[in-house]
Coordinates of C-alpha atoms in Angstrom, one line a residue:
Chain A
M11 CA 77.1 -21.9 39.1
V12 CA 76.2 -25.5 38.6
A13 CA 79.3 -26.7 40.3
S14 CA 78.7 -24.6 43.3
A15 CA 75.1 -25.8 43.5
L16 CA 76.2 -29.3 43.6
C17 CA 78.6 -28.6 46.4
A18 CA 76.3 -26.4 48.4
P19 CA 74.2 -28.1 51.1
T20 CA 71.0 -26.3 50.1
V21 CA 69.1 -27.4 47.1
A22 CA 67.5 -24.1 46.1
T23 CA 70.8 -22.2 45.4
A24 CA 70.8 -23.1 41.7
D25 CA 67.5 -21.2 41.2
A26 CA 68.4 -18.4 43.5
P27 CA 68.2 -14.9 42.0
A28 CA 71.8 -13.6 41.8
R29 CA 70.7 -9.9 42.0
V30 CA 67.9 -8.7 44.3
M31 CA 66.7 -5.2 45.0
S32 CA 64.5 -3.7 47.6
I33 CA 62.4 -0.5 47.0
A34 CA 60.6 -0.3 50.3
T35 CA 61.5 0.3 54.0
C36 CA 60.1 -3.0 55.2
A37 CA 61.3 -5.0 52.2
N38 CA 64.8 -3.8 53.3
Q39 CA 64.5 -5.6 56.6
L40 CA 63.6 -8.9 55.1
V41 CA 66.3 -8.7 52.4
L42 CA 68.9 -7.7 54.9
A43 CA 67.9 -10.6 57.2
L44 CA 67.7 -13.3 54.6
A45 CA 69.8 -12.5 51.5
D46 CA 73.5 -12.8 51.0
H47 CA 75.3 -9.5 51.1
A48 CA 76.5 -10.1 47.6
Q49 CA 73.0 -10.8 46.3
I50 CA 71.8 -7.3 47.1
V51 CA 72.0 -4.8 44.3
S52 CA 70.5 -1.9 46.3
L53 CA 68.2 -1.1 49.2
F54 CA 65.6 1.6 49.6
R55 CA 67.0 4.8 51.2
G56 CA 66.8 4.8 55.0
A57 CA 68.3 1.3 55.2
G58 CA 71.2 2.7 57.1
D59 CA 69.2 4.9 59.5
P60 CA 69.2 3.2 62.9
R61 CA 65.9 4.8 63.9
I62 CA 63.8 3.0 61.3
S63 CA 66.1 0.2 60.2
F64 CA 66.7 -2.6 62.7
L65 CA 69.5 -4.1 60.6
Y66 CA 71.2 -0.8 59.8
E67 CA 74.7 -2.1 60.4
R68 CA 74.3 -4.8 57.7
A69 CA 73.3 -2.1 55.2
E70 CA 76.7 -0.6 55.3
G71 CA 78.3 -0.5 51.9
I72 CA 75.2 -1.4 50.0
P73 CA 74.0 1.2 47.5
L74 CA 70.7 3.0 48.2
N75 CA 67.8 3.7 45.8
R76 CA 64.9 6.1 45.9
G77 CA 62.3 3.5 44.9
A78 CA 61.8 4.9 41.3
A79 CA 60.8 2.5 38.5
E80 CA 63.6 3.8 36.3
E81 CA 66.2 2.9 38.8
V82 CA 64.9 -0.6 38.9
I83 CA 64.8 -0.9 35.1
A84 CA 68.4 0.5 34.8
A85 CA 69.7 -1.9 37.4
E86 CA 68.2 -5.0 35.8
P87 CA 67.8 -7.1 39.0
D88 CA 66.5 -10.7 38.9
L89 CA 64.0 -10.0 41.7
V90 CA 62.5 -6.8 43.3
F91 CA 60.8 -6.5 46.6
S92 CA 58.3 -3.6 46.9
G93 CA 56.1 -2.5 49.7
Q94 CA 52.4 -2.2 50.5
F95 CA 52.2 1.3 49.1
D96 CA 54.0 0.6 45.9
R97 CA 51.1 -0.9 44.0
R98 CA 51.5 1.4 41.0
T99 CA 55.3 1.0 40.7
T100 CA 54.8 -2.8 41.1
K101 CA 52.3 -2.9 38.2
F102 CA 54.4 -0.6 36.1
L103 CA 57.6 -2.8 36.6
E104 CA 55.7 -6.0 35.8
R105 CA 54.7 -4.5 32.5
F106 CA 58.4 -4.3 31.7
G107 CA 58.9 -7.9 32.6
V108 CA 60.5 -7.3 35.9
R109 CA 59.8 -9.9 38.6
V110 CA 58.4 -7.9 41.6
V111 CA 57.1 -9.3 44.9
R112 CA 55.0 -6.8 46.8
L113 CA 55.2 -7.3 50.6
R114 CA 52.3 -6.0 52.6
F115 CA 52.6 -4.9 56.2
P116 CA 52.1 -7.9 58.4
K117 CA 49.4 -7.5 61.1
T118 CA 50.1 -10.6 63.1
I119 CA 53.2 -12.6 64.1
T120 CA 51.9 -15.5 62.0
Q121 CA 51.9 -13.2 59.0
V122 CA 55.5 -12.1 59.9
K123 CA 56.6 -15.8 59.9
Q124 CA 54.8 -16.5 56.6
Q125 CA 56.5 -13.5 55.0
V126 CA 59.8 -14.6 56.4
H127 CA 59.4 -18.1 54.9
E128 CA 58.2 -16.8 51.6
V129 CA 61.0 -14.3 51.1
A130 CA 63.7 -16.7 52.3
Q131 CA 62.4 -19.2 49.7
L132 CA 62.4 -16.6 47.0
L133 CA 66.0 -15.6 47.9
G134 CA 67.1 -19.2 47.7
H135 CA 67.8 -19.5 51.5
P136 CA 64.8 -21.3 53.0
E137 CA 66.9 -22.5 55.9
R138 CA 67.4 -18.9 57.0
G139 CA 63.7 -18.4 57.0
K140 CA 63.1 -21.5 59.1
Q141 CA 65.8 -20.3 61.5
L142 CA 64.3 -16.8 61.9
A143 CA 60.7 -18.2 62.3
G144 CA 62.0 -20.6 64.9
E145 CA 63.7 -17.8 66.7
I146 CA 60.4 -15.9 66.8
D147 CA 58.6 -18.9 68.2
A148 CA 61.3 -19.5 70.8
R149 CA 61.0 -15.9 72.0
I150 CA 57.2 -16.2 72.2
D151 CA 57.5 -19.2 74.4
E152 CA 60.2 -17.6 76.5
A153 CA 58.0 -14.5 77.0
R154 CA 55.0 -16.6 77.8
S155 CA 56.9 -18.4 80.6
R156 CA 57.8 -15.0 82.2
I157 CA 54.3 -13.5 82.0
G158 CA 52.7 -13.6 85.4
S159 CA 49.2 -12.8 86.5
V160 CA 49.9 -9.0 86.5
R161 CA 49.7 -7.8 82.9
P162 CA 50.4 -4.1 82.6
V163 CA 48.2 -1.9 80.3
G164 CA 50.5 -0.1 77.9
V165 CA 50.1 2.1 74.9
V166 CA 52.5 3.2 72.1
Y167 CA 51.6 6.9 72.0
R168 CA 53.4 8.8 69.3
G169 CA 53.8 12.5 68.8
S170 CA 50.6 14.2 67.7
G171 CA 48.6 11.4 69.3
F172 CA 49.1 8.5 67.0
S173 CA 48.5 5.0 68.3
F174 CA 47.9 1.4 67.2
G175 CA 44.7 -0.7 67.6
S176 CA 44.0 -4.4 67.7
D177 CA 44.6 -5.1 64.0
T178 CA 48.3 -4.0 64.0
L179 CA 51.6 -5.7 64.4
V180 CA 52.4 -3.4 67.4
H181 CA 49.4 -4.9 69.2
A182 CA 50.5 -8.4 68.4
L183 CA 54.0 -7.8 69.6
L184 CA 52.8 -6.2 72.9
A185 CA 50.4 -9.1 73.5
A186 CA 53.1 -11.6 72.9
G187 CA 55.4 -9.8 75.3
G188 CA 52.7 -9.6 78.0
I189 CA 51.4 -6.1 77.7
D190 CA 47.7 -5.3 77.2
N191 CA 47.2 -2.6 74.5
L192 CA 45.1 0.3 75.7
A193 CA 44.2 1.5 72.2
A194 CA 42.7 -1.9 71.5
K195 CA 40.9 -1.9 74.8
M196 CA 39.4 1.4 73.9
G197 CA 38.0 0.0 70.6
Y198 CA 40.6 1.1 68.1
K199 CA 41.4 -1.4 65.3
R200 CA 43.9 0.3 63.0
A201 CA 46.7 2.8 63.5
D202 CA 44.8 6.0 64.2
Y203 CA 44.8 9.2 66.1
V204 CA 43.7 8.6 69.7
P205 CA 42.6 11.7 71.5
L206 CA 44.4 12.7 74.7
E207 CA 41.3 12.4 76.8
I208 CA 40.8 8.8 75.9
L209 CA 44.4 8.2 77.1
V210 CA 43.7 10.0 80.4
A211 CA 40.4 8.2 80.9
G212 CA 42.0 4.8 80.0
Q213 CA 44.7 5.2 82.7
P214 CA 47.5 3.0 81.2
D215 CA 50.3 1.7 83.4
L216 CA 52.9 2.3 80.8
L217 CA 53.6 4.9 78.1
L218 CA 55.7 3.4 75.4
D219 CA 58.0 5.8 73.5
D220 CA 58.7 5.2 69.9
T221 CA 62.1 7.0 70.4
I222 CA 61.8 8.6 67.0
R223 CA 62.2 12.1 68.3
G224 CA 65.3 13.0 70.2
P225 CA 66.5 16.4 71.3
L226 CA 68.2 16.7 67.9
R227 CA 65.0 16.0 66.0
P228 CA 62.4 18.3 67.6
R229 CA 59.0 18.2 65.8
V230 CA 55.6 19.8 66.1
G231 CA 53.9 16.8 67.7
A232 CA 56.6 16.0 70.1
E233 CA 54.9 18.3 72.6
I234 CA 51.8 16.2 72.9
V235 CA 53.8 13.6 74.8
R236 CA 54.6 16.2 77.4
H237 CA 51.1 17.6 77.6
P238 CA 50.3 18.7 81.2
A239 CA 47.3 16.3 81.1
I240 CA 49.7 13.3 80.9
D241 CA 51.9 14.5 83.8
R242 CA 48.9 15.3 86.0
G243 CA 46.6 12.6 84.8
L244 CA 49.0 9.7 84.6
P245 CA 51.5 10.5 87.4
T246 CA 52.2 6.8 88.1
A247 CA 52.4 5.7 84.5
G248 CA 55.8 4.2 83.8
R249 CA 57.6 5.3 80.6
A250 CA 59.6 2.8 78.6
E251 CA 61.3 2.8 75.2
F252 CA 59.8 0.7 72.5
P253 CA 61.7 1.9 69.5
V254 CA 59.9 2.2 66.1
A255 CA 62.6 0.1 64.4
Y256 CA 61.4 -2.9 66.5
W257 CA 57.8 -2.8 65.3
L258 CA 57.6 -0.9 62.1
C259 CA 58.3 -4.0 60.0
G260 CA 58.4 -7.8 60.4
G261 CA 61.7 -9.6 60.3
A262 CA 64.8 -9.8 62.4
S263 CA 63.4 -7.1 64.6
T264 CA 60.4 -9.3 65.6
P265 CA 62.1 -11.5 68.1
A266 CA 63.9 -8.4 69.6
A267 CA 60.5 -6.6 69.8
I268 CA 58.9 -9.5 71.7
T269 CA 61.7 -9.7 74.1
A270 CA 61.8 -5.9 74.6
A271 CA 58.0 -5.9 75.3
N272 CA 58.4 -8.8 77.6
D273 CA 61.3 -7.1 79.5
I274 CA 59.1 -4.1 80.0
A275 CA 56.2 -6.2 81.3
H276 CA 58.5 -8.2 83.5
T277 CA 60.0 -5.1 85.1
F278 CA 56.5 -3.7 85.7
Q279 CA 55.4 -7.0 87.3
T280 CA 58.4 -7.2 89.6
R281 CA 57.8 -3.7 90.8
A282 CA 54.1 -4.4 91.3
I283 CA 54.9 -7.4 93.4
Q284 CA 57.6 -5.5 95.4
S285 CA 55.2 -2.6 96.2
R286 CA 52.5 -5.1 97.2
A287 CA 55.0 -6.7 99.6
G288 CA 55.6 -3.3 101.1
R289 CA 59.1 -2.9 99.9
P290 CA 60.2 0.3 98.0
Chain B
M30 CA 8.2 68.9 72.3
S31 CA 11.9 68.1 72.4
T32 CA 14.8 70.1 71.0
P33 CA 17.0 68.6 68.3
E34 CA 19.7 68.2 70.9
Q35 CA 17.4 66.2 73.1
R36 CA 16.3 64.0 70.2
A37 CA 19.9 63.4 69.3
A38 CA 20.8 62.5 72.9
S39 CA 17.9 60.1 73.2
R40 CA 18.9 58.5 69.9
I41 CA 22.4 57.9 71.2
T42 CA 21.0 56.5 74.4
G43 CA 18.8 54.2 72.3
T44 CA 21.7 52.8 70.3
R45 CA 23.8 52.4 73.4
L46 CA 21.0 50.4 75.0
R47 CA 20.6 48.3 71.9
D48 CA 24.3 47.7 71.7
A49 CA 24.4 46.8 75.4
A50 CA 21.5 44.3 74.9
L51 CA 23.3 42.8 71.8
L52 CA 26.5 42.4 73.8
L53 CA 24.6 40.9 76.7
V54 CA 22.9 38.3 74.4
L55 CA 26.1 37.4 72.6
S56 CA 27.9 37.0 76.0
A57 CA 25.2 34.8 77.2
V58 CA 25.6 32.7 74.1
V59 CA 29.4 32.5 74.7
I60 CA 28.8 31.4 78.3
A61 CA 26.3 28.7 77.2
L62 CA 28.5 27.4 74.4
S63 CA 31.5 27.3 76.8
G64 CA 29.5 25.0 79.1
I65 CA 28.5 22.8 76.2
S66 CA 32.0 22.7 74.9
L67 CA 33.3 21.5 78.3
I68 CA 31.0 18.5 78.4
T69 CA 31.4 17.5 74.7
G70 CA 34.0 15.0 73.7
E71 CA 35.0 11.3 73.5
V72 CA 34.7 10.8 77.2
S73 CA 31.6 12.1 79.0
I74 CA 32.3 14.2 82.1
P75 CA 30.2 16.5 84.2
V76 CA 30.7 20.3 84.2
T77 CA 31.5 20.1 87.9
A78 CA 34.7 18.3 87.1
L79 CA 36.1 21.7 86.3
F80 CA 36.1 22.5 90.0
D81 CA 37.2 19.1 91.1
T82 CA 40.5 19.5 93.0
S83 CA 41.4 15.8 92.9
N84 CA 43.5 14.2 90.2
S85 CA 40.6 12.0 88.9
P86 CA 40.6 11.4 85.1
A87 CA 37.4 13.5 84.8
A88 CA 39.0 16.5 86.6
I89 CA 42.1 16.3 84.4
I90 CA 40.2 16.0 81.2
A91 CA 38.1 19.0 82.2
Q92 CA 40.9 21.2 83.4
E93 CA 43.9 20.3 81.2
I94 CA 42.2 19.3 77.9
R95 CA 38.7 20.8 77.7
L96 CA 39.3 24.1 79.5
P97 CA 42.2 25.2 77.3
R98 CA 40.1 24.2 74.3
V99 CA 37.3 26.5 75.5
L100 CA 39.6 29.4 76.4
L101 CA 41.5 29.2 73.1
A102 CA 38.2 29.0 71.1
I103 CA 37.1 32.2 72.9
A104 CA 40.4 34.0 72.5
V105 CA 41.0 32.9 68.8
G106 CA 37.4 33.6 67.9
A107 CA 37.4 37.0 69.6
T108 CA 40.6 38.2 67.9
L109 CA 39.6 36.9 64.5
G110 CA 36.1 38.6 64.7
L111 CA 37.7 41.8 65.9
S112 CA 40.5 41.8 63.3
G113 CA 38.0 41.2 60.5
A114 CA 35.8 44.1 61.6
A115 CA 38.8 46.4 61.9
L116 CA 40.3 45.4 58.6
Q117 CA 37.0 45.9 56.8
G118 CA 36.8 49.4 58.4
L119 CA 40.3 50.3 57.6
L120 CA 40.3 49.1 54.0
R121 CA 36.6 50.2 53.6
N122 CA 36.2 46.9 51.9
P123 CA 33.6 44.3 52.9
L124 CA 35.8 41.4 51.8
A125 CA 38.8 42.1 53.9
E126 CA 39.6 39.3 56.4
P127 CA 42.9 38.1 58.0
G128 CA 42.7 34.8 56.1
I129 CA 41.7 36.2 52.7
I130 CA 44.4 38.8 52.7
G131 CA 47.0 36.1 53.4
A132 CA 47.9 37.1 57.0
S133 CA 46.8 33.8 58.5
S134 CA 48.8 31.6 56.2
S135 CA 51.9 33.8 56.5
A136 CA 51.6 33.5 60.3
A137 CA 51.3 29.7 59.8
L138 CA 54.5 29.7 57.8
G139 CA 56.3 31.6 60.6
A140 CA 55.1 29.0 63.1
V141 CA 56.1 26.1 60.9
L142 CA 59.6 27.5 60.3
V143 CA 60.1 27.9 64.1
L144 CA 59.0 24.3 64.7
Y145 CA 60.9 23.0 61.7
F146 CA 64.2 24.3 62.8
G147 CA 63.6 23.4 66.5
L148 CA 63.6 26.9 67.8
Y149 CA 60.4 26.2 69.8
D150 CA 62.2 23.9 72.2
L151 CA 64.9 26.4 73.0
F152 CA 62.6 29.4 73.2
P153 CA 58.8 28.9 73.3
F154 CA 57.9 32.5 72.7
A155 CA 59.7 32.3 69.3
L156 CA 56.5 30.5 68.1
P157 CA 54.0 33.3 68.5
A158 CA 56.7 35.9 67.7
A159 CA 57.4 34.3 64.4
A160 CA 53.7 33.9 63.6
V161 CA 53.1 37.6 64.4
A162 CA 56.1 38.5 62.2
G163 CA 54.7 36.5 59.4
A164 CA 51.3 38.2 59.7
L165 CA 52.9 41.6 59.9
L166 CA 54.9 40.9 56.7
A167 CA 51.8 39.8 54.9
I168 CA 49.7 42.8 55.8
G169 CA 52.6 45.2 55.2
F170 CA 53.1 43.6 51.8
L171 CA 49.4 44.0 51.0
F172 CA 49.5 47.7 51.8
A173 CA 52.6 48.2 49.7
L174 CA 51.0 46.4 46.8
A175 CA 47.5 47.6 46.9
G176 CA 47.9 51.1 48.3
R177 CA 45.6 52.8 50.8
D178 CA 42.3 52.2 49.1
P179 CA 42.5 48.9 47.3
G180 CA 39.7 47.8 45.0
V181 CA 37.9 44.6 45.8
L182 CA 39.7 42.7 43.0
T183 CA 43.2 44.0 43.9
L184 CA 42.7 43.0 47.5
I185 CA 41.5 39.5 46.7
L186 CA 44.2 38.9 44.1
A187 CA 46.9 40.1 46.4
G188 CA 45.6 37.9 49.1
I189 CA 45.4 34.9 46.8
A190 CA 49.0 35.5 45.6
L191 CA 50.2 35.7 49.2
S192 CA 48.3 32.7 50.4
S193 CA 49.5 30.6 47.4
L194 CA 53.1 31.6 48.1
T195 CA 53.0 30.8 51.8
S196 CA 51.0 27.6 51.3
A197 CA 53.6 26.5 48.8
L198 CA 56.4 27.1 51.3
I199 CA 54.5 25.2 54.0
S200 CA 54.0 22.4 51.5
L201 CA 57.7 22.5 50.8
A202 CA 58.3 21.9 54.5
I203 CA 55.9 18.9 54.4
N204 CA 57.7 17.7 51.2
L205 CA 61.1 17.9 52.8
S206 CA 60.0 16.5 56.2
P207 CA 61.9 13.3 57.1
D208 CA 58.9 11.1 57.8
A209 CA 55.2 10.9 57.2
L210 CA 54.4 11.6 60.9
S211 CA 56.2 15.0 60.8
A212 CA 54.4 15.8 57.6
S213 CA 51.0 15.1 59.1
E214 CA 52.0 17.3 62.0
I215 CA 52.8 20.3 59.8
V216 CA 49.4 19.8 58.1
F217 CA 47.9 20.8 61.5
W218 CA 48.9 24.5 60.8
L219 CA 47.2 24.4 57.5
L220 CA 44.0 22.9 58.7
G221 CA 43.7 24.5 62.2
S222 CA 42.5 22.7 65.3
L223 CA 41.9 23.1 69.0
K224 CA 42.3 19.4 69.8
D225 CA 44.6 18.4 72.6
R226 CA 46.0 21.9 73.2
S227 CA 47.1 22.8 76.7
M228 CA 47.0 25.8 79.1
D229 CA 50.6 26.5 78.1
H230 CA 49.4 27.3 74.6
F231 CA 46.8 29.7 76.0
Y232 CA 49.3 31.5 78.2
L233 CA 51.8 31.6 75.3
A234 CA 49.3 33.4 73.0
L235 CA 47.4 35.5 75.5
P236 CA 49.9 38.5 75.9
F237 CA 50.1 39.0 72.2
M238 CA 46.3 38.7 71.8
V239 CA 45.6 41.2 74.6
L240 CA 48.0 43.7 73.2
G241 CA 46.6 43.3 69.7
T242 CA 43.0 43.7 71.0
I243 CA 43.8 46.9 72.9
L244 CA 45.4 48.4 69.7
L245 CA 42.4 47.4 67.6
L246 CA 39.7 48.6 70.1
S247 CA 41.5 51.9 70.6
S248 CA 41.0 52.7 66.9
G249 CA 37.2 52.7 66.8
R250 CA 36.7 56.5 66.7
A251 CA 39.2 56.9 63.8
L252 CA 37.5 54.1 61.9
D253 CA 34.1 55.8 62.3
A254 CA 35.6 59.0 60.9
L255 CA 37.2 57.1 58.1
T256 CA 33.8 56.0 56.8
L257 CA 33.3 59.7 55.9
G258 CA 36.3 59.6 53.6
E259 CA 40.0 60.1 54.2
D260 CA 40.0 63.8 53.8
T261 CA 37.1 64.3 56.2
A262 CA 38.9 62.0 58.7
V263 CA 42.1 64.0 58.5
S264 CA 40.1 67.3 58.8
L265 CA 38.5 65.9 62.0
G266 CA 42.0 65.6 63.4
F267 CA 42.7 61.9 63.0
D268 CA 46.2 60.8 62.0
L269 CA 45.6 58.2 59.3
R270 CA 49.2 57.0 59.2
R271 CA 49.1 56.3 62.9
L272 CA 45.7 54.6 62.5
R273 CA 47.1 52.3 59.8
V274 CA 50.2 51.4 61.9
L275 CA 48.0 50.7 64.9
L276 CA 45.6 48.5 63.0
I277 CA 48.2 46.6 61.1
T278 CA 50.2 45.9 64.2
G279 CA 47.1 45.0 66.2
T280 CA 45.8 42.6 63.6
A281 CA 49.2 40.9 63.2
L282 CA 49.6 40.5 67.0
A283 CA 46.1 39.1 67.4
V284 CA 45.9 36.9 64.4
G285 CA 49.6 35.7 64.6
A286 CA 49.3 34.6 68.2
G287 CA 46.1 32.7 67.4
V288 CA 47.5 30.9 64.4
A289 CA 50.6 30.0 66.4
V290 CA 48.6 27.9 68.8
A291 CA 45.6 26.8 66.8
G292 CA 46.6 26.9 63.1
V293 CA 44.7 28.6 60.3
I294 CA 41.0 29.0 61.1
G295 CA 39.6 31.0 58.2
F296 CA 36.5 33.1 57.4
I297 CA 35.6 33.9 61.0
G298 CA 36.7 37.5 60.5
L299 CA 34.6 37.7 57.3
V300 CA 31.4 36.1 58.4
V301 CA 31.0 37.6 61.9
P302 CA 31.1 41.3 61.0
H303 CA 28.7 40.7 58.2
L304 CA 26.2 38.9 60.4
L305 CA 26.4 41.6 63.0
R306 CA 26.5 44.7 60.8
P307 CA 22.7 44.8 60.3
L308 CA 22.3 44.8 64.1
V309 CA 24.7 47.6 64.9
G310 CA 24.5 49.8 61.8
H311 CA 27.4 51.0 59.8
E312 CA 29.5 52.4 62.5
P313 CA 32.8 50.4 62.7
R314 CA 33.4 51.3 66.4
R315 CA 30.2 49.6 67.5
L316 CA 30.9 46.7 65.2
L317 CA 34.3 46.1 66.8
L318 CA 33.1 45.0 70.2
A319 CA 30.2 43.0 68.9
S320 CA 32.3 41.2 66.4
M321 CA 34.7 40.3 69.1
V322 CA 32.1 38.6 71.2
G323 CA 30.4 37.2 68.1
G324 CA 33.6 35.7 66.9
A325 CA 34.1 33.9 70.2
A326 CA 30.6 32.4 70.0
L327 CA 31.1 31.3 66.4
V328 CA 34.4 29.5 67.0
L329 CA 33.1 27.9 70.1
A330 CA 30.1 26.6 68.1
A331 CA 32.3 25.4 65.3
D332 CA 34.6 23.6 67.7
I333 CA 31.6 21.9 69.3
G334 CA 30.5 21.0 65.8
V335 CA 33.7 19.2 64.8
R336 CA 33.3 17.0 67.8
L337 CA 29.6 16.2 67.2
I338 CA 29.8 15.6 63.4
P339 CA 30.3 11.8 63.2
T340 CA 33.4 11.4 61.1
Q341 CA 35.9 8.6 61.4
V342 CA 38.7 11.0 62.6
E343 CA 37.7 14.3 64.2
M344 CA 37.2 17.0 61.5
K345 CA 39.7 19.8 61.7
L346 CA 38.2 23.1 62.9
G347 CA 39.7 25.1 60.0
V348 CA 38.2 22.7 57.5
L349 CA 34.7 23.2 59.0
T350 CA 35.0 27.0 59.1
A351 CA 36.2 27.0 55.5
L352 CA 33.3 24.7 54.4
V353 CA 30.9 27.2 55.8
G354 CA 32.9 30.4 55.2
A355 CA 34.0 29.9 51.6
P356 CA 30.4 29.7 50.1
F357 CA 29.6 32.8 52.2
F358 CA 32.6 34.5 50.7
L359 CA 31.5 33.6 47.2
F360 CA 28.0 35.0 48.0
L361 CA 29.5 38.2 49.2
I362 CA 31.6 38.6 46.0
F363 CA 28.5 38.3 43.9
R364 CA 26.7 40.8 46.0
V365 CA 29.6 43.3 46.0
R366 CA 29.9 42.9 42.2
R367 CA 26.3 43.7 41.7
T368 CA 26.3 46.8 43.9
R369 CA 29.6 48.2 42.6
R370 CA 28.7 47.9 38.9

């Protein structure tokens, strides 16, 4: 250990926890992005599911856990990352002397970067945190340079009418990419149910699909996205995919989400300019 | 000086007139509430938007979101009121109601299963069909368990047992659902709502509801005879087995179709017949039609209520009807206990 620390270019490796564990969906993403494969004892289940896990490919071969305290105690990791909703488990584990870091859902891109730095530091790889945060900044700048005067109004509208207001990461990512968030314009702050009539009255340019429901996963609320009021009321609204894995958590998905939102905004802008010029 | 025949005839004309007046008043209430429902919501729109042929947001909100809401409230309320009145007549039990006897939650289970396994996308009519089947099973089970003339306690206990079982199975579906969003969608069937429904839902449920309503309304005379006791009804020439099959099928069709598109909306079938019985007397046949119109009015009013009550998220319709209906139910149990002792 000591020898390798002396040879390694980074200073923090000597203190780096050898065995880390994640017991939450979003903790998975930061651990996958910033830890060494060999460092990871196990990840929370769903880490290999491409619909909700951006780095699902990297999770291959890593054992999964169900987020139970007893699994953590049995595995004896050096460091555990838990999620916003794991307050009780976190407290419980701390009583047993386990080192747990609870990661809240970031609501802004600044908070994403802070979390990235923090987790990278804890994992003993601060340089990876700097790199990822730098990547996020670079994508923000790139997106800004492509945003023109025509900013489309878009909305992430999920099955059963769920949407995201101004105090959410979704809003921050859309804004960075150059899309105005309809839910925020209509006064919503948090993630909330937004009635269909508000959507029709708001006349968004773009409906953003979370891509969580395919034909293989039919669900009750899937039908709201094909409600006749949307077809008739928003006939010109474009539909684009903005997958849930991009914006559910902060991490390696954040630069991809900014670029994805920006690509959608850019396509809309190009079309708007073309149609104004009279071309099809 | 009038003969007894003339007096009887004038009495019948009198009740007919009174019934007609009651139906007229209730219908006027339904029409007024429909208008209010059309203009109540997050976005304010004029009633005239209903006849707007353009594709303006107001026209679309009126025609594609609010109109189905009004029509479904009328249809669901009418069938629930009617089913409640019919079940109370058939079981000769003032506490009978589709929700209390477990028919509504069984219908909800049928609907949830169809959605859970993705059958709805392949074959939309599977949704009301499964809900109707669920309701049919529940009422059939109740009859098998409680017999023809169940006591108040047996009926309620059987209903509680059935509701607990079906709720547990729906909770299992929530429990096993892959993500929180799907879980919150299944909760819809347990709580009941008319929010963001479409005309497709109305057309999907309508044929079942119409058929159920015809079956229930056609049984009025037999229900009247049944108030005199089973033997008297039989001696008057009514086939009681046929009556039971008609009413069970009719209730299952009407309630099942409503639950399939609006979730469980409880206690309407209990409250409405009780409120109207003093006005029409104790003849089930006259109560049927009045309960139908009264049920429509009550659900319309409740659905306006959920939009006006200032809660963070819109209150679910089934929650509101239960909040009002359950205390009413308790009150009825006390009253029934007192009179039956």
